[in-house]
Amino acid sequence: MKFTVAALIDQLPAAEPLSVSKLEKALGLSAKADKELLRIALSALVKTGVLAEDAQGISRVEDEGLIEARLRCSSKGFCFALRDDGGEDIYIRDNQLNHAWNGDRVLVRITRDGGRRRSPEGGVQCILERHTTSLLAHVEQQQERLVAVPLDDRLLTSIELPSGDSQYLQPAEEAVVEVRVDRYPVGQLAPQGHVARSLAVNAGPAADLDLLLTKHGLREQPAAPKTTLKTPEAKERDDLTALPTLALDLWSGAEAPLLPAVSLESGEAGHRLWVHAPAIAERIGFGSPLDLFLREQGESLCLGSSWLPLLTPALTKAAAFKPGSSAAALTVLLEISPEGELQHYRFCRSTVQVDAAADAKALQALAERKPKARTTPAALKALKDQLPLLEGLIALAQTLRQRRLQAGSIDLDLAMPAIDGLGDLAIPEPDETRRGWLVQQDPALSSSGLLRELVLTAHRAMGRHCAALELPALYAHNPAPDAEDLNDVAKAALALEIPLELAADGNASAQELASAFAASDRSRVLQQQLRDPLKPVSLATEPGANTVAGEAVAFAPWCCPALHYADLWNQHLLVLLLSEGKDRPSVRHKTRVDIAGDSSHGVIDWPLLSPAQLAPLEEGRNATLLHRLNGRSRFVSELQTDALAMAQARQAEPLVGQTLTGVISGVQSYGFFVEVPPSQVEGLVHVSSLKDDWYEYRSRQNRLVGRKNRRSYMLGDAVEVIIQKVDVLRHQIDLAVVLPEGYEEYVPEPRDRRSAPDTDVDSRDSDSPDDDG
């Protein structure tokens, strides 16, 4: 089928019906078979009450009881619908899934309200969009059925295969197969698919990359449409080529994205910081085939030593900043107080010239250089003339970081481990637009940490400007975490005797917890507990707070259009404002207003842009775009998590049978998780392997305690473990704790056998309904 239910519904205007013929045209359906499928889909959606049909055509049914959500299932069979509107997650029982799979976009109706310790319950009414179209699996013969068993155990099903695919019956440790889904389950009929190809499991890094790309549907990339790039207008550009300008190199991977350059002037009254972004939006038309293609792709994807870039090679080459050459840019001048407060700003189209580029090696050499040294280290020779500029940028970035932390932002010392093969994955993106926390980085030692503080300030300025002028920007929201969730973390810390100072209302703030944890000898595991309540960043059409950036008003990304399409969208808006915006009510008025800067706020009472100019932006900035970009951001997070987990598992394979000292990073009723250096891989010690005693789980204390010997295993404890088994494909590490010499195996009493914990649970996925759910 060439369309999804979500795409179908999105084509229907909210106010009036649309004829079937116009709907066919909007969906690009011309073949008779596709049109028949549309009629079938419309009939089903009318019967389920999602759509209505009359003589005028098809229309949406306004039903506040239907909630749009994304399905998240666990390996243990628990499923939740994560609401797009930010509301409470809805528990979905297996008999209410209606054939929906993990990751699907669905419409859910609540059937039972939630309580203090119970999630609301509901049922899937309609599947809007399927998440899984192909998957990795093992082929198994189950009696007379040949089936594919997904490696992802969150897919709670098997897929029937044709008998001809029996050739792919191979031992699980040798190969897996890629399965394409031909038919999703319907009625009493099971899902069907076919094997596309076989993939080797232990064939080296290239094969591992193939597994990763196949798992996430990235092996076959769509081709960008052919287009002729526009040349940015030469007139009405600010000539900033005489301004000393520095680029900051973060990545070394092939086809790494373009990044902004920066300039700085500092004095006793404060700083004048220029952030120059590559002028991508000026080279492609808004709504052009290339722009729509980039909108669909959404993000650049880092694969370690290489990238799947968002931009085309021609666009990247045309817009790149090359040292010694002038280039078109979109620039913001930020006036910042000595204390790091953003005071004023002004945007412009500009021409800049990068003088040199600094990377992490240069920053390291600068930090290690003695103050009165007469010689210049080799890593700094190319930057000799720009060293004062670099030192000024470092000092300003450190000030901005302190201001950001004071405003509520959270830095956690949870960087990726140093593993060969991770490449650029180990270097945080400068705007880090996904999580509700930032990796702790010293701007004096990290080019990523240095550029981050400058870029975040530029994005804060863009957000405030678009909000003040009521422009249709894409804003990045990051709300503060829930107090109740933070209090759960605080209780866990108090049980570990971590000293905490609570606020007057008895609640702990995320900043207070982060500060207390940083001073603890259990810092890493406590920070891992703290990151869970911190809410991720999401795109929205209305301005709002962005806690991770320390911004209370509005935050609109625009400096990294080679990384994220949201930045490119906001660049389109900025170019439109600067080139077409009306700076006075009419030509009869002599006085002009500088609409490019914050001095225009509160003095404009006329339309800055005509309805015809705004219409494409307002029409394009819809729920479909937000779903696409927010979904793509989640996809990138999952891809990066999988890439890290596979690299860690590969590092652990040679250690099978060895005894290592790790740290307990999580405790559950079925066992505890241990993080093992040097790769920080995490494995499970199942409670059934603790033969010396019967262990009880004390959730409030984050510990398991033996009934007889009173030995305990607590969050943050150091333990000796043996790596027993490594499953690279599922990223599962089985561990056994080293028990004391001469221990006696504990034989449980009959009552213990009756209350034995579930020994089938073998993953960290602890999603479960609340006690009453």
PDB file of N, CA and C in Angstrom, residues 341-399:
ATOM      1  N   GLU A 341      25.093  36.765  30.609  1.00  0.00           N
ATOM      2  CA  GLU A 341      23.680  36.996  30.312  1.00  0.00           C
ATOM      3  C   GLU A 341      23.525  37.530  28.893  1.00  0.00           C
ATOM      4  N   LEU A 342      22.628  36.915  28.126  1.00  0.00           N
ATOM      5  CA  LEU A 342      22.339  37.385  26.778  1.00  0.00           C
ATOM      6  C   LEU A 342      21.530  38.675  26.860  1.00  0.00           C
ATOM      7  N   GLN A 343      22.094  39.765  26.347  1.00  0.00           N
ATOM      8  CA  GLN A 343      21.458  41.074  26.470  1.00  0.00           C
ATOM      9  C   GLN A 343      20.785  41.524  25.178  1.00  0.00           C
ATOM     10  N   HIS A 344      21.496  41.459  24.079  1.00  0.00           N
ATOM     11  CA  HIS A 344      20.945  41.900  22.798  1.00  0.00           C
ATOM     12  C   HIS A 344      21.452  40.964  21.704  1.00  0.00           C
ATOM     13  N   TYR A 345      20.755  40.984  20.567  1.00  0.00           N
ATOM     14  CA  TYR A 345      21.180  40.158  19.438  1.00  0.00           C
ATOM     15  C   TYR A 345      20.614  40.739  18.150  1.00  0.00           C
ATOM     16  N   ARG A 346      21.296  40.409  17.064  1.00  0.00           N
ATOM     17  CA  ARG A 346      20.867  40.859  15.743  1.00  0.00           C
ATOM     18  C   ARG A 346      21.310  39.841  14.704  1.00  0.00           C
ATOM     19  N   PHE A 347      20.397  39.465  13.802  1.00  0.00           N
ATOM     20  CA  PHE A 347      20.670  38.491  12.745  1.00  0.00           C
ATOM     21  C   PHE A 347      20.974  39.206  11.433  1.00  0.00           C
ATOM     22  N   CYS A 348      21.712  38.548  10.569  1.00  0.00           N
ATOM     23  CA  CYS A 348      21.987  39.113   9.250  1.00  0.00           C
ATOM     24  C   CYS A 348      22.419  38.012   8.283  1.00  0.00           C
ATOM     25  N   ARG A 349      22.283  38.308   7.002  1.00  0.00           N
ATOM     26  CA  ARG A 349      22.936  37.506   5.970  1.00  0.00           C
ATOM     27  C   ARG A 349      24.332  38.089   5.785  1.00  0.00           C
ATOM     28  N   SER A 350      25.317  37.236   5.707  1.00  0.00           N
ATOM     29  CA  SER A 350      26.689  37.748   5.751  1.00  0.00           C
ATOM     30  C   SER A 350      27.602  36.994   4.788  1.00  0.00           C
ATOM     31  N   THR A 351      28.792  37.564   4.645  1.00  0.00           N
ATOM     32  CA  THR A 351      29.895  36.888   3.978  1.00  0.00           C
ATOM     33  C   THR A 351      31.039  36.816   4.977  1.00  0.00           C
ATOM     34  N   VAL A 352      31.560  35.617   5.212  1.00  0.00           N
ATOM     35  CA  VAL A 352      32.598  35.421   6.220  1.00  0.00           C
ATOM     36  C   VAL A 352      33.788  34.714   5.605  1.00  0.00           C
ATOM     37  N   GLN A 353      34.888  34.747   6.334  1.00  0.00           N
ATOM     38  CA  GLN A 353      36.078  34.001   5.911  1.00  0.00           C
ATOM     39  C   GLN A 353      36.702  33.361   7.139  1.00  0.00           C
ATOM     40  N   VAL A 354      36.722  32.042   7.150  1.00  0.00           N
ATOM     41  CA  VAL A 354      37.329  31.301   8.264  1.00  0.00           C
ATOM     42  C   VAL A 354      38.845  31.377   8.141  1.00  0.00           C
ATOM     43  N   ASP A 355      39.496  31.749   9.245  1.00  0.00           N
ATOM     44  CA  ASP A 355      40.955  31.890   9.233  1.00  0.00           C
ATOM     45  C   ASP A 355      41.671  30.588   9.564  1.00  0.00           C
ATOM     46  N   ALA A 356      41.090  29.791  10.453  1.00  0.00           N
ATOM     47  CA  ALA A 356      41.726  28.531  10.870  1.00  0.00           C
ATOM     48  C   ALA A 356      40.680  27.664  11.556  1.00  0.00           C
ATOM     49  N   ALA A 357      41.062  26.423  11.822  1.00  0.00           N
ATOM     50  CA  ALA A 357      40.169  25.481  12.508  1.00  0.00           C
ATOM     51  C   ALA A 357      40.890  24.890  13.709  1.00  0.00           C
ATOM     52  N   ALA A 358      40.174  24.756  14.818  1.00  0.00           N
ATOM     53  CA  ALA A 358      40.729  24.180  16.043  1.00  0.00           C
ATOM     54  C   ALA A 358      39.992  22.885  16.359  1.00  0.00           C
ATOM     55  N   ASP A 359      40.747  21.866  16.783  1.00  0.00           N
ATOM     56  CA  ASP A 359      40.142  20.599  17.159  1.00  0.00           C
ATOM     57  C   ASP A 359      40.497  20.264  18.602  1.00  0.00           C
ATOM     58  N   ALA A 360      40.116  19.079  19.059  1.00  0.00           N
ATOM     59  CA  ALA A 360      40.346  18.689  20.447  1.00  0.00           C
ATOM     60  C   ALA A 360      41.844  18.615  20.771  1.00  0.00           C
ATOM     61  N   LYS A 361      42.656  18.192  19.796  1.00  0.00           N
ATOM     62  CA  LYS A 361      44.101  18.132  20.038  1.00  0.00           C
ATOM     63  C   LYS A 361      44.673  19.528  20.283  1.00  0.00           C
ATOM     64  N   ALA A 362      44.184  20.510  19.554  1.00  0.00           N
ATOM     65  CA  ALA A 362      44.659  21.876  19.754  1.00  0.00           C
ATOM     66  C   ALA A 362      44.266  22.384  21.137  1.00  0.00           C
ATOM     67  N   LEU A 363      43.048  22.090  21.567  1.00  0.00           N
ATOM     68  CA  LEU A 363      42.614  22.533  22.895  1.00  0.00           C
ATOM     69  C   LEU A 363      43.436  21.853  23.985  1.00  0.00           C
ATOM     70  N   GLN A 364      43.710  20.564  23.793  1.00  0.00           N
ATOM     71  CA  GLN A 364      44.529  19.851  24.772  1.00  0.00           C
ATOM     72  C   GLN A 364      45.925  20.458  24.855  1.00  0.00           C
ATOM     73  N   ALA A 365      46.511  20.766  23.703  1.00  0.00           N
ATOM     74  CA  ALA A 365      47.848  21.374  23.689  1.00  0.00           C
ATOM     75  C   ALA A 365      47.827  22.747  24.340  1.00  0.00           C
ATOM     76  N   LEU A 366      46.755  23.507  24.109  1.00  0.00           N
ATOM     77  CA  LEU A 366      46.654  24.834  24.719  1.00  0.00           C
ATOM     78  C   LEU A 366      46.533  24.723  26.230  1.00  0.00           C
ATOM     79  N   ALA A 367      45.774  23.731  26.712  1.00  0.00           N
ATOM     80  CA  ALA A 367      45.607  23.557  28.153  1.00  0.00           C
ATOM     81  C   ALA A 367      46.910  23.132  28.824  1.00  0.00           C
ATOM     82  N   GLU A 368      47.736  22.372  28.114  1.00  0.00           N
ATOM     83  CA  GLU A 368      48.984  21.871  28.694  1.00  0.00           C
ATOM     84  C   GLU A 368      50.148  22.842  28.507  1.00  0.00           C
ATOM     85  N   ARG A 369      49.957  23.867  27.711  1.00  0.00           N
ATOM     86  CA  ARG A 369      51.032  24.815  27.434  1.00  0.00           C
ATOM     87  C   ARG A 369      51.307  25.678  28.651  1.00  0.00           C
ATOM     88  N   LYS A 370      52.547  25.856  28.988  1.00  0.00           N
ATOM     89  CA  LYS A 370      52.916  26.689  30.122  1.00  0.00           C
ATOM     90  C   LYS A 370      52.692  28.167  29.790  1.00  0.00           C
ATOM     91  N   PRO A 371      52.234  28.958  30.752  1.00  0.00           N
ATOM     92  CA  PRO A 371      51.868  30.355  30.466  1.00  0.00           C
ATOM     93  C   PRO A 371      52.968  31.178  29.800  1.00  0.00           C
ATOM     94  N   LYS A 372      54.215  30.985  30.176  1.00  0.00           N
ATOM     95  CA  LYS A 372      55.298  31.807  29.649  1.00  0.00           C
ATOM     96  C   LYS A 372      56.172  31.055  28.637  1.00  0.00           C
ATOM     97  N   ALA A 373      55.617  29.980  28.101  1.00  0.00           N
ATOM     98  CA  ALA A 373      56.389  29.189  27.140  1.00  0.00           C
ATOM     99  C   ALA A 373      56.670  30.011  25.876  1.00  0.00           C
ATOM    100  N   ARG A 374      57.892  29.913  25.370  1.00  0.00           N
ATOM    101  CA  ARG A 374      58.290  30.655  24.175  1.00  0.00           C
ATOM    102  C   ARG A 374      58.045  29.849  22.898  1.00  0.00           C
ATOM    103  N   THR A 375      57.939  28.545  23.029  1.00  0.00           N
ATOM    104  CA  THR A 375      57.728  27.703  21.861  1.00  0.00           C
ATOM    105  C   THR A 375      56.245  27.390  21.703  1.00  0.00           C
ATOM    106  N   THR A 376      55.852  27.123  20.474  1.00  0.00           N
ATOM    107  CA  THR A 376      54.456  26.780  20.184  1.00  0.00           C
ATOM    108  C   THR A 376      54.372  25.304  19.854  1.00  0.00           C
ATOM    109  N   PRO A 377      53.537  24.544  20.576  1.00  0.00           N
ATOM    110  CA  PRO A 377      53.389  23.108  20.265  1.00  0.00           C
ATOM    111  C   PRO A 377      52.938  22.904  18.829  1.00  0.00           C
ATOM    112  N   ALA A 378      53.277  21.746  18.270  1.00  0.00           N
ATOM    113  CA  ALA A 378      52.966  21.456  16.869  1.00  0.00           C
ATOM    114  C   ALA A 378      51.468  21.545  16.598  1.00  0.00           C
ATOM    115  N   ALA A 379      50.653  21.123  17.577  1.00  0.00           N
ATOM    116  CA  ALA A 379      49.199  21.132  17.385  1.00  0.00           C
ATOM    117  C   ALA A 379      48.634  22.544  17.321  1.00  0.00           C
ATOM    118  N   LEU A 380      49.434  23.552  17.734  1.00  0.00           N
ATOM    119  CA  LEU A 380      48.949  24.937  17.770  1.00  0.00           C
ATOM    120  C   LEU A 380      49.591  25.830  16.715  1.00  0.00           C
ATOM    121  N   LYS A 381      50.547  25.310  15.958  1.00  0.00           N
ATOM    122  CA  LYS A 381      51.266  26.170  15.016  1.00  0.00           C
ATOM    123  C   LYS A 381      50.339  26.765  13.963  1.00  0.00           C
ATOM    124  N   ALA A 382      49.382  25.985  13.484  1.00  0.00           N
ATOM    125  CA  ALA A 382      48.455  26.510  12.471  1.00  0.00           C
ATOM    126  C   ALA A 382      47.502  27.541  13.051  1.00  0.00           C
ATOM    127  N   LEU A 383      47.453  27.621  14.399  1.00  0.00           N
ATOM    128  CA  LEU A 383      46.532  28.538  15.082  1.00  0.00           C
ATOM    129  C   LEU A 383      47.268  29.670  15.782  1.00  0.00           C
ATOM    130  N   LYS A 384      48.543  29.843  15.487  1.00  0.00           N
ATOM    131  CA  LYS A 384      49.356  30.791  16.239  1.00  0.00           C
ATOM    132  C   LYS A 384      48.734  32.185  16.280  1.00  0.00           C
ATOM    133  N   ASP A 385      48.236  32.659  15.149  1.00  0.00           N
ATOM    134  CA  ASP A 385      47.664  34.006  15.103  1.00  0.00           C
ATOM    135  C   ASP A 385      46.270  34.068  15.723  1.00  0.00           C
ATOM    136  N   GLN A 386      45.616  32.926  15.873  1.00  0.00           N
ATOM    137  CA  GLN A 386      44.243  32.900  16.402  1.00  0.00           C
ATOM    138  C   GLN A 386      44.179  32.478  17.867  1.00  0.00           C
ATOM    139  N   LEU A 387      45.345  32.282  18.524  1.00  0.00           N
ATOM    140  CA  LEU A 387      45.325  31.821  19.913  1.00  0.00           C
ATOM    141  C   LEU A 387      44.586  32.781  20.852  1.00  0.00           C
ATOM    142  N   PRO A 388      44.769  34.111  20.731  1.00  0.00           N
ATOM    143  CA  PRO A 388      43.982  35.004  21.595  1.00  0.00           C
ATOM    144  C   PRO A 388      42.470  34.833  21.401  1.00  0.00           C
ATOM    145  N   LEU A 389      42.046  34.630  20.150  1.00  0.00           N
ATOM    146  CA  LEU A 389      40.632  34.411  19.875  1.00  0.00           C
ATOM    147  C   LEU A 389      40.161  33.111  20.517  1.00  0.00           C
ATOM    148  N   LEU A 390      40.948  32.050  20.378  1.00  0.00           N
ATOM    149  CA  LEU A 390      40.578  30.764  20.956  1.00  0.00           C
ATOM    150  C   LEU A 390      40.501  30.854  22.478  1.00  0.00           C
ATOM    151  N   GLU A 391      41.464  31.523  23.091  1.00  0.00           N
ATOM    152  CA  GLU A 391      41.447  31.659  24.555  1.00  0.00           C
ATOM    153  C   GLU A 391      40.238  32.473  25.011  1.00  0.00           C
ATOM    154  N   GLY A 392      39.884  33.505  24.247  1.00  0.00           N
ATOM    155  CA  GLY A 392      38.697  34.294  24.592  1.00  0.00           C
ATOM    156  C   GLY A 392      37.419  33.485  24.473  1.00  0.00           C
ATOM    157  N   LEU A 393      37.325  32.642  23.452  1.00  0.00           N
ATOM    158  CA  LEU A 393      36.139  31.804  23.275  1.00  0.00           C
ATOM    159  C   LEU A 393      36.012  30.798  24.406  1.00  0.00           C
ATOM    160  N   ILE A 394      37.129  30.242  24.838  1.00  0.00           N
ATOM    161  CA  ILE A 394      37.099  29.276  25.944  1.00  0.00           C
ATOM    162  C   ILE A 394      36.603  29.952  27.218  1.00  0.00           C
ATOM    163  N   ALA A 395      37.137  31.140  27.511  1.00  0.00           N
ATOM    164  CA  ALA A 395      36.718  31.855  28.728  1.00  0.00           C
ATOM    165  C   ALA A 395      35.228  32.187  28.675  1.00  0.00           C
ATOM    166  N   LEU A 396      34.738  32.632  27.517  1.00  0.00           N
ATOM    167  CA  LEU A 396      33.318  32.960  27.390  1.00  0.00           C
ATOM    168  C   LEU A 396      32.466  31.698  27.524  1.00  0.00           C
ATOM    169  N   ALA A 397      32.881  30.601  26.901  1.00  0.00           N
ATOM    170  CA  ALA A 397      32.111  29.359  26.984  1.00  0.00           C
ATOM    171  C   ALA A 397      32.008  28.868  28.421  1.00  0.00           C
ATOM    172  N   GLN A 398      33.065  29.016  29.186  1.00  0.00           N
ATOM    173  CA  GLN A 398      33.009  28.606  30.596  1.00  0.00           C
ATOM    174  C   GLN A 398      32.020  29.465  31.381  1.00  0.00           C
ATOM    175  N   THR A 399      31.976  30.749  31.075  1.00  0.00           N
ATOM    176  CA  THR A 399      31.009  31.636  31.725  1.00  0.00           C
ATOM    177  C   THR A 399      29.576  31.267  31.329  1.00  0.00           C
TER     178      THR A 399
END
